[in-house]
N, CA, C and O atoms as a GROMACS GRO file, in nm:
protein
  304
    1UNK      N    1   0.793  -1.438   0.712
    1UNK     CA    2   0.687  -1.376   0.790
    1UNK      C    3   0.636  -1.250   0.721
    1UNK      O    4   0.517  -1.216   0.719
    2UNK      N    5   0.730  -1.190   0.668
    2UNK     CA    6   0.707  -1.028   0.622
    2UNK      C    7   0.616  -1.083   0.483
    2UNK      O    8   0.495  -1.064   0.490
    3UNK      N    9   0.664  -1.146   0.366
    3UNK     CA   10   0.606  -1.207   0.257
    3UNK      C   11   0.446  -1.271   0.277
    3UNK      O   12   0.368  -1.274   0.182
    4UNK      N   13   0.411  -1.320   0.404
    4UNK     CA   14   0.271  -1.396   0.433
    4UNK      C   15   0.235  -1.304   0.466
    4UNK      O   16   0.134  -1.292   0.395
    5UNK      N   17   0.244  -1.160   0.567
    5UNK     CA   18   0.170  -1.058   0.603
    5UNK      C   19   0.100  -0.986   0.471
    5UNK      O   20  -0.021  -0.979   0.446
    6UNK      N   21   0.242  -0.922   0.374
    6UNK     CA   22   0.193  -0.886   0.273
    6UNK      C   23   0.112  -0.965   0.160
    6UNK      O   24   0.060  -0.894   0.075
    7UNK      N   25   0.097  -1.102   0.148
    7UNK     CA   26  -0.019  -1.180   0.065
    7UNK      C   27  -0.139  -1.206   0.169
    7UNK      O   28  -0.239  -1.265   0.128
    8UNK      N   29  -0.132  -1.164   0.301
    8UNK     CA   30  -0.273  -1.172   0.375
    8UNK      C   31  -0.369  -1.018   0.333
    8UNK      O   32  -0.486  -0.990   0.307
    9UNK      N   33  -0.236  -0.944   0.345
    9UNK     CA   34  -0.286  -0.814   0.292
    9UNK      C   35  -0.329  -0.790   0.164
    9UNK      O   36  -0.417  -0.708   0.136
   10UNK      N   37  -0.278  -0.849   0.094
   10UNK     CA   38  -0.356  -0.842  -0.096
   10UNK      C   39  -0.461  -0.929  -0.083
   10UNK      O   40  -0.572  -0.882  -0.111
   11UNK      N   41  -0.456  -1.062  -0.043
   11UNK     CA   42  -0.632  -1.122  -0.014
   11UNK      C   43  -0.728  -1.039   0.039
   11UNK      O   44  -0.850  -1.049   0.028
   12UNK      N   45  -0.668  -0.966   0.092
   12UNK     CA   46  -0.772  -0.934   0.226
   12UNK      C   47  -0.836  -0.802   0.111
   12UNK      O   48  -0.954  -0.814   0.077
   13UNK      N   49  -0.751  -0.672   0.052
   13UNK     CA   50  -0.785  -0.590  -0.058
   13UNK      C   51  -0.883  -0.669  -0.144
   13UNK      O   52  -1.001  -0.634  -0.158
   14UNK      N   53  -0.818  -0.799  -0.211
   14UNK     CA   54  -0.920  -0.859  -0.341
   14UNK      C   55  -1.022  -0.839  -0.278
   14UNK      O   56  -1.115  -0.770  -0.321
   15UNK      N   57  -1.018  -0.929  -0.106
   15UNK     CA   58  -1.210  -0.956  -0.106
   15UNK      C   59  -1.294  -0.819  -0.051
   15UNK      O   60  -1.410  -0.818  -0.009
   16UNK      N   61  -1.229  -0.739  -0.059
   16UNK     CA   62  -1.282  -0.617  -0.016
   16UNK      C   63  -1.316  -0.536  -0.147
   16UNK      O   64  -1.406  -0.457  -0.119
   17UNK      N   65  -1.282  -0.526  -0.266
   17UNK     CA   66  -1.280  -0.494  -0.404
   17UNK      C   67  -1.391  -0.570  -0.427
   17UNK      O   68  -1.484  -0.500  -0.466
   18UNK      N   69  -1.430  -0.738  -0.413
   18UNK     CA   70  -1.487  -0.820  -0.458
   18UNK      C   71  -1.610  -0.784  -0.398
   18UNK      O   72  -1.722  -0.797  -0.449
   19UNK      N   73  -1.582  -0.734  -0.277
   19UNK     CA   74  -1.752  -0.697  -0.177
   19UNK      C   75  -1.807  -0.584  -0.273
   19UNK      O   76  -1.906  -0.604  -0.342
   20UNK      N   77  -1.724  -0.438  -0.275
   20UNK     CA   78  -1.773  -0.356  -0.296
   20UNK      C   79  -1.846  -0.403  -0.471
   20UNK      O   80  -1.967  -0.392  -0.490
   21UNK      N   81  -1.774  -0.440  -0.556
   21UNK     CA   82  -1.821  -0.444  -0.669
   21UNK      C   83  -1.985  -0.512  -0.683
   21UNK      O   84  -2.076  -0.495  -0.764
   22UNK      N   85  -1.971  -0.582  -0.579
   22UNK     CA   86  -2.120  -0.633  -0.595
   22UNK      C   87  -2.212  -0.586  -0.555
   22UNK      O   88  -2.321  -0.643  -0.561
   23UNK      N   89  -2.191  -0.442  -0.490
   23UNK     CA   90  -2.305  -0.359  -0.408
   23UNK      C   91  -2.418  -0.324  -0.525
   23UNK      O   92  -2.386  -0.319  -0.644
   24UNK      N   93  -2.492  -0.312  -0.501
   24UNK     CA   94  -2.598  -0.266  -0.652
   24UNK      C   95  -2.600  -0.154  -0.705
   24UNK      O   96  -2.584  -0.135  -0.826
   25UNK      N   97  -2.630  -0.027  -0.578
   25UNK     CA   98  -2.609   0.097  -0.640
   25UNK      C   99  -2.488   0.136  -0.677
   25UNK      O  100  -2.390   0.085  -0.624
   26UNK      N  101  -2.478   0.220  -0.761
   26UNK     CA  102  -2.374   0.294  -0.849
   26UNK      C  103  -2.286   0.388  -0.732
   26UNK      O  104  -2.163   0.395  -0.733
   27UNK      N  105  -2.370   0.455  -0.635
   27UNK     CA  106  -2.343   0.533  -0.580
   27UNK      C  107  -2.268   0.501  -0.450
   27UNK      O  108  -2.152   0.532  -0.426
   28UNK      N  109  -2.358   0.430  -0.362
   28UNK     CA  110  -2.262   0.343  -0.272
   28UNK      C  111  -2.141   0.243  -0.348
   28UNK      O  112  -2.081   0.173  -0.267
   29UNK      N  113  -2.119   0.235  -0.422
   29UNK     CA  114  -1.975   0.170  -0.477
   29UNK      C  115  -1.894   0.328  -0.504
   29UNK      O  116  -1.797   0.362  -0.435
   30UNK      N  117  -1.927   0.379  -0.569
   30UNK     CA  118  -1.811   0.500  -0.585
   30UNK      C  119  -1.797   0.547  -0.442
   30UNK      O  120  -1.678   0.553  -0.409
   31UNK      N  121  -1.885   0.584  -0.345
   31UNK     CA  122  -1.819   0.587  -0.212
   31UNK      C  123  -1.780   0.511  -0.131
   31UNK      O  124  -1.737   0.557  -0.025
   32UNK      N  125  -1.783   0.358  -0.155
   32UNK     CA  126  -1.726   0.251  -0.068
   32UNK      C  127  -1.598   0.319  -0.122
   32UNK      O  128  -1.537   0.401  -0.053
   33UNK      N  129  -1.539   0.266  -0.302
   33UNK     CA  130  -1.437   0.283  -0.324
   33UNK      C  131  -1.328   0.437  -0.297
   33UNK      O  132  -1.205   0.444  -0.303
   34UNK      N  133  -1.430   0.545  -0.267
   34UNK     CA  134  -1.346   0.664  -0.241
   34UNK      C  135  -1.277   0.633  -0.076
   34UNK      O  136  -1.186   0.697  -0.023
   35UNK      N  137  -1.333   0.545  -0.034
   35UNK     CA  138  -1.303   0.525   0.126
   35UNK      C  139  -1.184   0.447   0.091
   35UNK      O  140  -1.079   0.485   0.145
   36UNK      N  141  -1.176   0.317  -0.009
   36UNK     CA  142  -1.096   0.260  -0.017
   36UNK      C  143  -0.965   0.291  -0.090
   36UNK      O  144  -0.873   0.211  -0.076
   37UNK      N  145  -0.956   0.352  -0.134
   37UNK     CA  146  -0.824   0.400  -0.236
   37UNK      C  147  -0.772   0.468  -0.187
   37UNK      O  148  -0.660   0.418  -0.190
   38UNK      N  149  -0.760   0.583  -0.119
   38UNK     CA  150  -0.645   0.673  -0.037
   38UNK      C  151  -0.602   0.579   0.080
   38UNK      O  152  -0.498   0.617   0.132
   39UNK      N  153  -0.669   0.439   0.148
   39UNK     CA  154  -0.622   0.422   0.241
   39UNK      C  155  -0.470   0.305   0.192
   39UNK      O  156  -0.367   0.264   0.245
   40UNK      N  157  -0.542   0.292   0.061
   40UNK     CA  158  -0.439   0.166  -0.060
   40UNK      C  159  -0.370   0.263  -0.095
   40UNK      O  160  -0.269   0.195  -0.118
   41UNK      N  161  -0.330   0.389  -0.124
   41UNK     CA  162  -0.262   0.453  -0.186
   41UNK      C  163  -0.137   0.480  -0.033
   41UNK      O  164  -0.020   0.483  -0.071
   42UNK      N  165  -0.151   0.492   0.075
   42UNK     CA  166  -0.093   0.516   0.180
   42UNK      C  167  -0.013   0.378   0.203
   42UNK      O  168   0.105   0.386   0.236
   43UNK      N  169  -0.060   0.283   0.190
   43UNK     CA  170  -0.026   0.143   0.210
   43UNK      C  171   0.033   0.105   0.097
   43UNK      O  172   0.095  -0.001   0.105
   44UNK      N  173   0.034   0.168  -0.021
   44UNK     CA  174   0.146   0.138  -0.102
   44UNK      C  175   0.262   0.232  -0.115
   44UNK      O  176   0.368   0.200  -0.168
   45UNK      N  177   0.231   0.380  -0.053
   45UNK     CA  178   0.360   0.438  -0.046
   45UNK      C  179   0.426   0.393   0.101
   45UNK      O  180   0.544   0.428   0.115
   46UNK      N  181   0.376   0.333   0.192
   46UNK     CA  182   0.440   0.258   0.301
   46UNK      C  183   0.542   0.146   0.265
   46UNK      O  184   0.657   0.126   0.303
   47UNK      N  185   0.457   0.076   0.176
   47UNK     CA  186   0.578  -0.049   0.134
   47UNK      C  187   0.637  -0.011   0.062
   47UNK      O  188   0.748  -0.064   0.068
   48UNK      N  189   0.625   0.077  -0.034
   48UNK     CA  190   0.730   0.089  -0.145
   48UNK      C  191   0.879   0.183  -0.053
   48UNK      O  192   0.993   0.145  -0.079
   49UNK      N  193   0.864   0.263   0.015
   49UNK     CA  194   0.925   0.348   0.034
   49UNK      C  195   1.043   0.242   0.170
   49UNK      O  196   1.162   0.261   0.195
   50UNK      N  197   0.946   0.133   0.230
   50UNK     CA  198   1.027   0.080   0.321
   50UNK      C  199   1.084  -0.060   0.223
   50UNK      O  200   1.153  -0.140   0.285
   51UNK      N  201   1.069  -0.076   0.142
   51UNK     CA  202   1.154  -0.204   0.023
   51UNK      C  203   1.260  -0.096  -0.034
   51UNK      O  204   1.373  -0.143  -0.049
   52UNK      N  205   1.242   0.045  -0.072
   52UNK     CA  206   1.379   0.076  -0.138
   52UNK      C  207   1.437   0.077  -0.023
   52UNK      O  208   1.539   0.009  -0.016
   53UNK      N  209   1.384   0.167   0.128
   53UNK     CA  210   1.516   0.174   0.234
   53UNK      C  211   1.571   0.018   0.265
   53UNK      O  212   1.692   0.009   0.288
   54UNK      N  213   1.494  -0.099   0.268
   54UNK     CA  214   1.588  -0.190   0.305
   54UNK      C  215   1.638  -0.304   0.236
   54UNK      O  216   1.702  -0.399   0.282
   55UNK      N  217   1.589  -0.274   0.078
   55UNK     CA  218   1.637  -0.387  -0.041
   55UNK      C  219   1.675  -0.337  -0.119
   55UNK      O  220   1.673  -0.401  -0.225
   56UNK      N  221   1.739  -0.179  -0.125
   56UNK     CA  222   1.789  -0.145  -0.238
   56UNK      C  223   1.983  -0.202  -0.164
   56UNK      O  224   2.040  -0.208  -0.055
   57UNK      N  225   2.018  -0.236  -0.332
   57UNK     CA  226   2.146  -0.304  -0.318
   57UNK      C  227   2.266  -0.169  -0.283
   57UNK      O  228   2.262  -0.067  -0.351
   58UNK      N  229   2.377  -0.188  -0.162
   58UNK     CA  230   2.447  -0.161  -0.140
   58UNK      C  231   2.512  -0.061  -0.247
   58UNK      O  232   2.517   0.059  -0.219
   59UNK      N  233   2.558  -0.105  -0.359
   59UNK     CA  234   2.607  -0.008  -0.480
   59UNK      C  235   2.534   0.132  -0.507
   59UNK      O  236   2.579   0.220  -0.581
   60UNK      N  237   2.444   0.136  -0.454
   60UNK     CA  238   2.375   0.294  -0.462
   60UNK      C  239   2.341   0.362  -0.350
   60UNK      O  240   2.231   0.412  -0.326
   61UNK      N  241   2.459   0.360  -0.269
   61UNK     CA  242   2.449   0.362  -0.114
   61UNK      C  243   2.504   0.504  -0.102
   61UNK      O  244   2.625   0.517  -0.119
   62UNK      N  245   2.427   0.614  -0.074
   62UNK     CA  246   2.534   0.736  -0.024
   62UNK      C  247   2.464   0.818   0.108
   62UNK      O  248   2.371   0.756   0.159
   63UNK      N  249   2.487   0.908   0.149
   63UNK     CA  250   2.470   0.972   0.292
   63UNK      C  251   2.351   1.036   0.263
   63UNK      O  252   2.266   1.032   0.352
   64UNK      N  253   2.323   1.098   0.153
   64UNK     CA  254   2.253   1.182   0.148
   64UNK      C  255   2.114   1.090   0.097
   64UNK      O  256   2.011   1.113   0.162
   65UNK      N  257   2.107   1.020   0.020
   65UNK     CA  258   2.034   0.885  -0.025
   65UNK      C  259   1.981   0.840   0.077
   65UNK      O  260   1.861   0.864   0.090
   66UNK      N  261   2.022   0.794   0.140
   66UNK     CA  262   1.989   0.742   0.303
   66UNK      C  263   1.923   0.832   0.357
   66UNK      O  264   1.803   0.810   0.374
   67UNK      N  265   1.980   0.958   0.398
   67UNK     CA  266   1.928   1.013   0.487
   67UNK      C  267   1.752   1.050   0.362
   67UNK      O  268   1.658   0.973   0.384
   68UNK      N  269   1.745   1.080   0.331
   68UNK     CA  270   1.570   1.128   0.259
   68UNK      C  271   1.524   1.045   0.266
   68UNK      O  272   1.440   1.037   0.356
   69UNK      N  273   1.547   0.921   0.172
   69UNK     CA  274   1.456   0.772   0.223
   69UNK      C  275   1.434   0.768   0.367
   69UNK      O  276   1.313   0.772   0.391
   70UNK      N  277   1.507   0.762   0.471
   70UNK     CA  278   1.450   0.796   0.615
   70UNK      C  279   1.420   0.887   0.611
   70UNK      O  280   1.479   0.908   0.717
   71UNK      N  281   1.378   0.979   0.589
   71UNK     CA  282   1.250   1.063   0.611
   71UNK      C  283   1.175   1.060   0.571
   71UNK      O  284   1.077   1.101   0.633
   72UNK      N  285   1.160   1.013   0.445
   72UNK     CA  286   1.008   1.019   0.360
   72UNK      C  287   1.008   0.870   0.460
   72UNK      O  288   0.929   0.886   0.553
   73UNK      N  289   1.043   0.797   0.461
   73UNK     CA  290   0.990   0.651   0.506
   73UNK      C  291   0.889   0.709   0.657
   73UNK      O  292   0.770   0.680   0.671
   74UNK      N  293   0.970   0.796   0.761
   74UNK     CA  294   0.933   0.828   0.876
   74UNK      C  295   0.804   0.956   0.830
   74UNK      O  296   0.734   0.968   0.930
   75UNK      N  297   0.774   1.011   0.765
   75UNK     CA  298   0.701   1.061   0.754
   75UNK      C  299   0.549   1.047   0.686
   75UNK      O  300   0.445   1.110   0.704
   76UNK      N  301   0.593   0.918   0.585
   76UNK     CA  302   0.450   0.834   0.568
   76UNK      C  303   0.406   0.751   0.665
   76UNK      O  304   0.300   0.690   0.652
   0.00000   0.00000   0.00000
C-alpha cells in the first residue's frame, strides 16, 4: 500500500513537471516551478526522514539516535 501511494505520488510530480514545461512563457514556468519545488523539497524531507526512522536496520540502534530522528521526523 505504502509503495503504490509513493509511485502515485511520482506520476502525479512527472505530470505536473510535464504540464508546467509546456507553458510557453518563460516566466510563468519559473513561477509555476518556484511554487513547485519547496513543496517537493518538504515531501522529500518527509519520506526520507520517515524511511531512516522505520527501515534503518536494528544494528545502528541507540537512545539518542532514536530520539532526534523523532524529532526531526515530528517536526517536518
Amino acid at each position: 500500500l505504502i509503495f503504490g501511494c509513493f509511485i502515485f505520488i511520482v506520476v502525479s510530480y512527472v505530470q505536473v513537471f510535464r504540464a508546467v514545461l509546456r507553458i510557453p512563457s518563460e516566466q510563468s514556468r519559473h513561477k509555476a516551478f518556484s511554487m513547485c519545488l519547496p513543496h517537493l523539497a518538504v515531501l522529500s524531507l518527509l519520506i526520507g526522514t520517515a524511511a531512516f526512522a522505520y527501515l534503518k536496520p536494528p544494528s545502528i540502534s541507540s537512545p539518542l539516535l532514536d530520539m532526534v530522528v523523532s524529532i526531526l521526523y515530528s517536526v517536518v
